[in-house]
CSV table of C-alpha atoms in Angstrom, one decimal:
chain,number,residue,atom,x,y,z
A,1,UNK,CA,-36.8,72.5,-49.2
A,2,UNK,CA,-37.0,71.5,-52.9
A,3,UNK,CA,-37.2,67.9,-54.0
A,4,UNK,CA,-33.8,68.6,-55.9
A,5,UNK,CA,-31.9,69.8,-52.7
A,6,UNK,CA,-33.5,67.4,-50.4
A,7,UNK,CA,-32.5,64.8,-53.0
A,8,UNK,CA,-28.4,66.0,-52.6
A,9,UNK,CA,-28.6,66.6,-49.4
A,10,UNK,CA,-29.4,62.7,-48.3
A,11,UNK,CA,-27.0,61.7,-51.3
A,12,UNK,CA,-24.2,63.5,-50.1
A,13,UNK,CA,-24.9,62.3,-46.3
A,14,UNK,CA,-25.1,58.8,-47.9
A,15,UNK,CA,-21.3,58.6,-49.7
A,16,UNK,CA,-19.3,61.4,-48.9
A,17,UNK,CA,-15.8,59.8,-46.8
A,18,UNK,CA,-15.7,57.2,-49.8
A,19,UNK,CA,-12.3,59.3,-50.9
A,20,UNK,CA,-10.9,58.6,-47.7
A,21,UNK,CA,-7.7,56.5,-48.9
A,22,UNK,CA,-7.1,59.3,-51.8
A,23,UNK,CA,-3.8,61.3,-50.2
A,24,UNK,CA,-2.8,33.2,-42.7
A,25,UNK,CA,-1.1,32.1,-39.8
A,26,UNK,CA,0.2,28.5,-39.6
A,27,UNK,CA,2.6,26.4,-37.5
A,28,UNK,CA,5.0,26.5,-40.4
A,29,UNK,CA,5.1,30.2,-40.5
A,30,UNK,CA,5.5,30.3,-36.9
A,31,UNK,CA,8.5,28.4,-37.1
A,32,UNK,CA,10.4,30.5,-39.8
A,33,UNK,CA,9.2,33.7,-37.2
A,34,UNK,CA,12.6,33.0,-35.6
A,35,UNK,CA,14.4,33.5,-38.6
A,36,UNK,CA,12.7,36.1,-40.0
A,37,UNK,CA,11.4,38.0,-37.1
A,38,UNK,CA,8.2,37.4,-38.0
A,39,UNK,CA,8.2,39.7,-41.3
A,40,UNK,CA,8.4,36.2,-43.1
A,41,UNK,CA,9.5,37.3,-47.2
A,42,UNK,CA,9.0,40.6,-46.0
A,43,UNK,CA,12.0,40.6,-44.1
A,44,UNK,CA,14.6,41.5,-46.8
A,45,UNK,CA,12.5,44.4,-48.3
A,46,UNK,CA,12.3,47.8,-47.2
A,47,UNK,CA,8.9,49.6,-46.0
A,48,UNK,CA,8.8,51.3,-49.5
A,49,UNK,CA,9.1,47.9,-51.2
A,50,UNK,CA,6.5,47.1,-49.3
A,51,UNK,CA,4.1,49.6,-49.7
A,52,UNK,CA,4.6,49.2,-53.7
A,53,UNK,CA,3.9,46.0,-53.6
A,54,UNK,CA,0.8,46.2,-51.2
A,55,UNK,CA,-0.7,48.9,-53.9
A,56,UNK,CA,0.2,46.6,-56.7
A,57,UNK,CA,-2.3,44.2,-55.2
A,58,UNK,CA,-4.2,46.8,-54.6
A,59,UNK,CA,-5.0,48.1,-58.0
A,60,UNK,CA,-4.9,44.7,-59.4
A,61,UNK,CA,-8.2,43.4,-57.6
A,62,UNK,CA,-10.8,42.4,-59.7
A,63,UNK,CA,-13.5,42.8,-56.5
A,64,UNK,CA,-12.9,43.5,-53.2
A,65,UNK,CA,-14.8,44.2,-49.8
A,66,UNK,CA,-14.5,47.8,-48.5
A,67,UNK,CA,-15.4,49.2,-45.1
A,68,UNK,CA,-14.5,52.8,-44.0
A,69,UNK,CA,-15.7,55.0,-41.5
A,70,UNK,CA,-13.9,58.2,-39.9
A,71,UNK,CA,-14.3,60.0,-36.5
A,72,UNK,CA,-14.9,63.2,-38.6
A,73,UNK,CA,-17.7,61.8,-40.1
A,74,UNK,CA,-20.4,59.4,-38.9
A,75,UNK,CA,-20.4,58.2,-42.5
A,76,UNK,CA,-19.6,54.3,-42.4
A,77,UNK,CA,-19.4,51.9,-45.7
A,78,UNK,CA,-19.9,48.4,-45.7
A,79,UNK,CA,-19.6,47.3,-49.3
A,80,UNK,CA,-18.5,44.4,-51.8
A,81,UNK,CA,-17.9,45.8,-55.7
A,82,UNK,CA,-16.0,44.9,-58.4
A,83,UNK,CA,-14.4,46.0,-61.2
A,84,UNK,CA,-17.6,46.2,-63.3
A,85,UNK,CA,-19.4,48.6,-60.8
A,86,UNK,CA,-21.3,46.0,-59.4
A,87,UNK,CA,-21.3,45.8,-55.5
A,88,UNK,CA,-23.6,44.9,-52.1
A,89,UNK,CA,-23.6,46.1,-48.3
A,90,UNK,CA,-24.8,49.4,-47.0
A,91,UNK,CA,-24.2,53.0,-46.2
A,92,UNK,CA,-24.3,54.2,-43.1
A,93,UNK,CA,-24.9,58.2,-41.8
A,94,UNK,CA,-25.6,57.6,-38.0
A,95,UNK,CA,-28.4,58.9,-36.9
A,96,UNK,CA,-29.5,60.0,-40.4
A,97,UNK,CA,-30.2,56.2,-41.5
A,98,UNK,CA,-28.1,54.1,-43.7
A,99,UNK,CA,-29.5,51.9,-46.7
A,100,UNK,CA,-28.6,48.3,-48.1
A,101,UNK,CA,-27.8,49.1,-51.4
A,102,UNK,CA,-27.5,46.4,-54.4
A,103,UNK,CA,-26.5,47.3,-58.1
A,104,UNK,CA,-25.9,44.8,-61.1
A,105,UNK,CA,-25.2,46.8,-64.0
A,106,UNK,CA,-27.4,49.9,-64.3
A,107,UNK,CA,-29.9,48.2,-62.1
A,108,UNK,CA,-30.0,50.0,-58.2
A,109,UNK,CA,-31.7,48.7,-55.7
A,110,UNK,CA,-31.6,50.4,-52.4
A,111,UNK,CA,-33.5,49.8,-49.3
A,112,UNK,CA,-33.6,52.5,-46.9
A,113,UNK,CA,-34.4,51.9,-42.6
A,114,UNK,CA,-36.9,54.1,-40.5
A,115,UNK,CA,-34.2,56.8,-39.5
A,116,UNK,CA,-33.6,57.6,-42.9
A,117,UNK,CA,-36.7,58.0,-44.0
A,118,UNK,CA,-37.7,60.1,-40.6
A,119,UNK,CA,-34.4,62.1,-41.1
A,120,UNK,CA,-35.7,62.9,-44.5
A,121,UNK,CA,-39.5,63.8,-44.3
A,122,UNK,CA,-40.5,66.2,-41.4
A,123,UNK,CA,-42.9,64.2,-38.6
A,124,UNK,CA,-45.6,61.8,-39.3
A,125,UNK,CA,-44.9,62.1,-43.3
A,126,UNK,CA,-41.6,60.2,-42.5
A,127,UNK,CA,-43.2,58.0,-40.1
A,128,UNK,CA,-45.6,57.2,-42.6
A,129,UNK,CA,-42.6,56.3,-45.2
A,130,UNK,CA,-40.9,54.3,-42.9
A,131,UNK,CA,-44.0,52.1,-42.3
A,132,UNK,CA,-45.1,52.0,-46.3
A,133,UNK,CA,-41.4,50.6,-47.2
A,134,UNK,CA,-40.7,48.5,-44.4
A,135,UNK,CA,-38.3,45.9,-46.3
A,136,UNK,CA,-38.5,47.4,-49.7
A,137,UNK,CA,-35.9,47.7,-51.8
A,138,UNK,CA,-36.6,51.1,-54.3
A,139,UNK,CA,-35.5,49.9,-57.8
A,140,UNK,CA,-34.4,52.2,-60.2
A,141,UNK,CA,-31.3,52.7,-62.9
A,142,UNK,CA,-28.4,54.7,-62.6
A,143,UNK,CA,-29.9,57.0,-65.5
A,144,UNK,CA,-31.8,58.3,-62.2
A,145,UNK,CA,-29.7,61.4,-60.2
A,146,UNK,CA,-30.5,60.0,-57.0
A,147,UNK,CA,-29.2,56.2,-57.7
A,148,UNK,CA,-26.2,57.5,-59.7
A,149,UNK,CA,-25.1,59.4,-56.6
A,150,UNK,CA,-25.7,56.7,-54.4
A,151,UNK,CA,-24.3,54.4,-55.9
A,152,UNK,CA,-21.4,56.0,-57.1
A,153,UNK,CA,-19.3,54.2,-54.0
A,154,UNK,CA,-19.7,50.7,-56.1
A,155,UNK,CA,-17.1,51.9,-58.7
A,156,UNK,CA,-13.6,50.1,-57.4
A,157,UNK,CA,-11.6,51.3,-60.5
A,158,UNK,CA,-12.3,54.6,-59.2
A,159,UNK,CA,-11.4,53.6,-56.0
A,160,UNK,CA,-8.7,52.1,-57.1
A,161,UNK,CA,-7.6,54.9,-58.9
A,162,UNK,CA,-7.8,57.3,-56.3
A,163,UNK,CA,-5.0,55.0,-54.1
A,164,UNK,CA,-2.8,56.0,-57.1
A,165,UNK,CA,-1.8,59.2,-55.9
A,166,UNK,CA,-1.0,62.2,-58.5
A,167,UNK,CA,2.5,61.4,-60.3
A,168,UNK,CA,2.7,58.3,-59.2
A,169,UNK,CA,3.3,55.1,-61.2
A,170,UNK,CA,0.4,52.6,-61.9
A,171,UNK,CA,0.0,49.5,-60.7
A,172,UNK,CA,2.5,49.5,-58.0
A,173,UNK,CA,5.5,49.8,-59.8
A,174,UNK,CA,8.7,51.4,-57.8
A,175,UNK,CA,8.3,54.8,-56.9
A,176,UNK,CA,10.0,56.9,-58.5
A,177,UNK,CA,11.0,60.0,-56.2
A,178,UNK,CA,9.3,59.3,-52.7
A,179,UNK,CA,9.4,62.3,-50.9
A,180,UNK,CA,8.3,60.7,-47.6
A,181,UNK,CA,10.1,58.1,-45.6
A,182,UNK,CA,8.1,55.2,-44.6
A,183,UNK,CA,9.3,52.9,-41.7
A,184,UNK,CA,8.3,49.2,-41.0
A,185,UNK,CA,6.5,48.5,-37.7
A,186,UNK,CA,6.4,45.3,-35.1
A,187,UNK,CA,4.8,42.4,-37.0
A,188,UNK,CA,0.9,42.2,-35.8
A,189,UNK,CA,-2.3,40.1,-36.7
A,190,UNK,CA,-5.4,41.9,-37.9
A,191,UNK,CA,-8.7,39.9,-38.2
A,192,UNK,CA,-6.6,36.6,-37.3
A,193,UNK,CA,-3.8,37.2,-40.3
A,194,UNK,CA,-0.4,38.3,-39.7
A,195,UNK,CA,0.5,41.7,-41.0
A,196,UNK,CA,3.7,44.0,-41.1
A,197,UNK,CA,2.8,47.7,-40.4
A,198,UNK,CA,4.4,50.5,-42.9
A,199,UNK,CA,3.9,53.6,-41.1
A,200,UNK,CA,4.4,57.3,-43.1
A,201,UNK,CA,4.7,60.6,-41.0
A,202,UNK,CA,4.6,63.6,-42.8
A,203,UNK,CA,3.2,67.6,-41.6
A,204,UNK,CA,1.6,66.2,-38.4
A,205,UNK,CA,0.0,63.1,-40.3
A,206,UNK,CA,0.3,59.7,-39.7
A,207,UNK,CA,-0.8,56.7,-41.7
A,208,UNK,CA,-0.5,53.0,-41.2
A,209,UNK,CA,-0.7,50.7,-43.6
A,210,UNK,CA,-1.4,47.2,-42.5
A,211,UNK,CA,-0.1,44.7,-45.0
A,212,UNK,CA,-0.9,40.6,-45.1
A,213,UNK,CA,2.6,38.8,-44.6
A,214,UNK,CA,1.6,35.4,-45.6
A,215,UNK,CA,0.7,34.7,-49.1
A,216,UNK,CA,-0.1,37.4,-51.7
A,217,UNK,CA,0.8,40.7,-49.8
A,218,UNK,CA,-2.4,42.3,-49.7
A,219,UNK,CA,-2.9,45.7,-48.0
A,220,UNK,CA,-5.6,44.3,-45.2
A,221,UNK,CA,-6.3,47.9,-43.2
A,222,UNK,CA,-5.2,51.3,-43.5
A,223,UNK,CA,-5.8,54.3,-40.3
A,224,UNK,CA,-4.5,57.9,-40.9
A,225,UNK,CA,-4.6,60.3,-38.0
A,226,UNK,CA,-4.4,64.0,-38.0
A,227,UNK,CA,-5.4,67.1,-36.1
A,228,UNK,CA,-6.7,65.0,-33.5
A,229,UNK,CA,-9.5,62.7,-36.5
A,230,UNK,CA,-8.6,59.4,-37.1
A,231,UNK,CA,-9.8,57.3,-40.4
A,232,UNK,CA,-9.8,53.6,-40.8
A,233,UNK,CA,-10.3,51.6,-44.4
A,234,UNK,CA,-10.5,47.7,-44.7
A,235,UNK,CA,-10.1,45.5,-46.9
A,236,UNK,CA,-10.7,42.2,-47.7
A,237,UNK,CA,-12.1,39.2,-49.4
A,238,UNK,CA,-9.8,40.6,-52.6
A,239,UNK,CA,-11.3,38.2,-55.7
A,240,UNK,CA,-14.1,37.2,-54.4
A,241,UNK,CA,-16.9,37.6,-56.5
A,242,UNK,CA,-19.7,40.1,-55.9
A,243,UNK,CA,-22.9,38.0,-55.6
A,244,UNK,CA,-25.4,38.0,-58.2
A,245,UNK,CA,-28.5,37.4,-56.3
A,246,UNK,CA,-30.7,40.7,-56.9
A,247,UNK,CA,-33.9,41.3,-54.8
A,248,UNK,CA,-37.0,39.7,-55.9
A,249,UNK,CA,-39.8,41.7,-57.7
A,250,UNK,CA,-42.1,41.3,-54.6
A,251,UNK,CA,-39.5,43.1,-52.9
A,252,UNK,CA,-39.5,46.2,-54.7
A,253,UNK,CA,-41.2,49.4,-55.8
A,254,UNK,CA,-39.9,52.0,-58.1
A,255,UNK,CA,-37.5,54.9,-57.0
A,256,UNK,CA,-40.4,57.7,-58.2
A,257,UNK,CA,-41.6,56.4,-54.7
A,258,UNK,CA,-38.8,58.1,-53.0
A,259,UNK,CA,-38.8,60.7,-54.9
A,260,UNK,CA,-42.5,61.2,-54.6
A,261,UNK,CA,-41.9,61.8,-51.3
A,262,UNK,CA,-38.9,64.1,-51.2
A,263,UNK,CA,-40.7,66.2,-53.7
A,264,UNK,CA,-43.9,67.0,-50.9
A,265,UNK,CA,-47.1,68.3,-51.0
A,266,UNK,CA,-47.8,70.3,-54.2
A,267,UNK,CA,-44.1,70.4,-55.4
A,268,UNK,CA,-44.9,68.6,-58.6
A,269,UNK,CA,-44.9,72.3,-60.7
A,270,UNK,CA,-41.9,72.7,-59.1
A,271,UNK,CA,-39.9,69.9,-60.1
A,272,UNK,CA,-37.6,72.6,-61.8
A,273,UNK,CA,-36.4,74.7,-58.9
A,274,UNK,CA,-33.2,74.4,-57.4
């Protein structure tokens, strides 16, 4: 296999199912429960409301944690990012590895484990990898194909975008003509904070959105089901700042390392071939 295919192949194994979402409890609130049946100011607005509201908070994150995974998929994300394109976490592909994965700006840093380099290079070569960069982050900018890719799950106003469906009007304002009808569920806790459920059935689909009832009414989890796959998103710590802290230079070698590799035995007057 090429250096260039090997390359997209352990990209696309790396990000794809980042799309998936495109298509506090106190005694005080547990006292008004009575009143409101525990939808607390959620109570007097309809599951649309809701759901405009829950993507007005939504798009209006300035960073955000974000984990997805799906049963289609062995695919599972892990990540904090902002608005900038800055994030930290890992991917996950199963059995073909995962990577912690650290970008400030242009700068990538991304530290694959022993299954991804064995799922990359055949036998003792990926043996070998593994042992080599044991704990090293590979360092490189996103002017390099392979980090670009990778890292292309960091960008939240893409992400946030993508919420936004088609048509639609930004930043959670009313929608216009919705052409599903979404229903509010039995009031729930998720992760120790109260939520109302907003569930939208349409052509043998069914989503949930899980949205915080206390507070600013963040959406906190969303799981669609349909022909027999389920997906899950959540999110969380909305605001929080992505940290700064960058891997140290001892740390590190350069992404041609990778690459190196990928590339193989005499593939260097190749570099060309797709």
């Amino acid at each position: 296999m090429t250096s260039r295919r090997r390359a997209a192949t352990a990209t696309t194994a790396l990000t794809c199912g980042v799309a998936l979402l495109a298509g506090a409890a106190s005694t005080g609130a547990a006292a008004a429960a009575a009143s409101d049946g525990g939808e607390g100011d959620l109570a007097n607005k309809s599951a649309q409301q809701i759901s405009d509201d829950a993507l007005h908070q939504l798009v209006a994150a300035k960073s955000l944690r974000l984990r997805t995974q799906t049963s289609a998929d062995p695919t599972k994300i892990d990540l904090t990012l902002d608005r900038a394109g800055n994030c930290t976490g890992a991917i996950s592909k199963g059995e073909l590895g995962s990577v912690e994965l650290v970008k400030r700006g242009n700068q990538v840093w991304m530290k694959p484990d022993a299954a991804f380099w064995k799922s990359q290079l055949p036998g003792k070569e990926g043996d070998d990898a593994a042992a080599k960069f044991k704990d090293t982050f590979l360092h490189g900018t996103t002017k390099d194909a392979f980090l670009r890719g990778l890292s292309a799950a960091c960008d939240l106003k893409a992400f946030q975008k993508s919420a936004v469906a088609p048509g639609e009007p930004p930043s959670g304002a009313p929608s216009r003509s919705p052409t599903v009808t979404l229903v509010k569920g039995r009031p729930t806790t998720h992760e120790g904070t109260r939520v109302l459920p907003v569930i939208k059935k349409a052509e043998g689909a069914v989503q949930t959105l899980y949205v915080a009832i206390d507070g600013k009414h963040y959406p906190l989890k969303l799981t669609a089901e349909v022909d027999h796959q389920t997906g899950t998103i959540l999110l969380s710590n909305y605001d929080t700042p992505v940290s700064v802290k960058t891997p140290a230079p001892g740390e590190t070698a350069d992404i041609s390392a990778l690459e190196e590799r990928l590339q193989g035995p005499g593939a260097g007057s190749g570099a060309g071939n797709t």
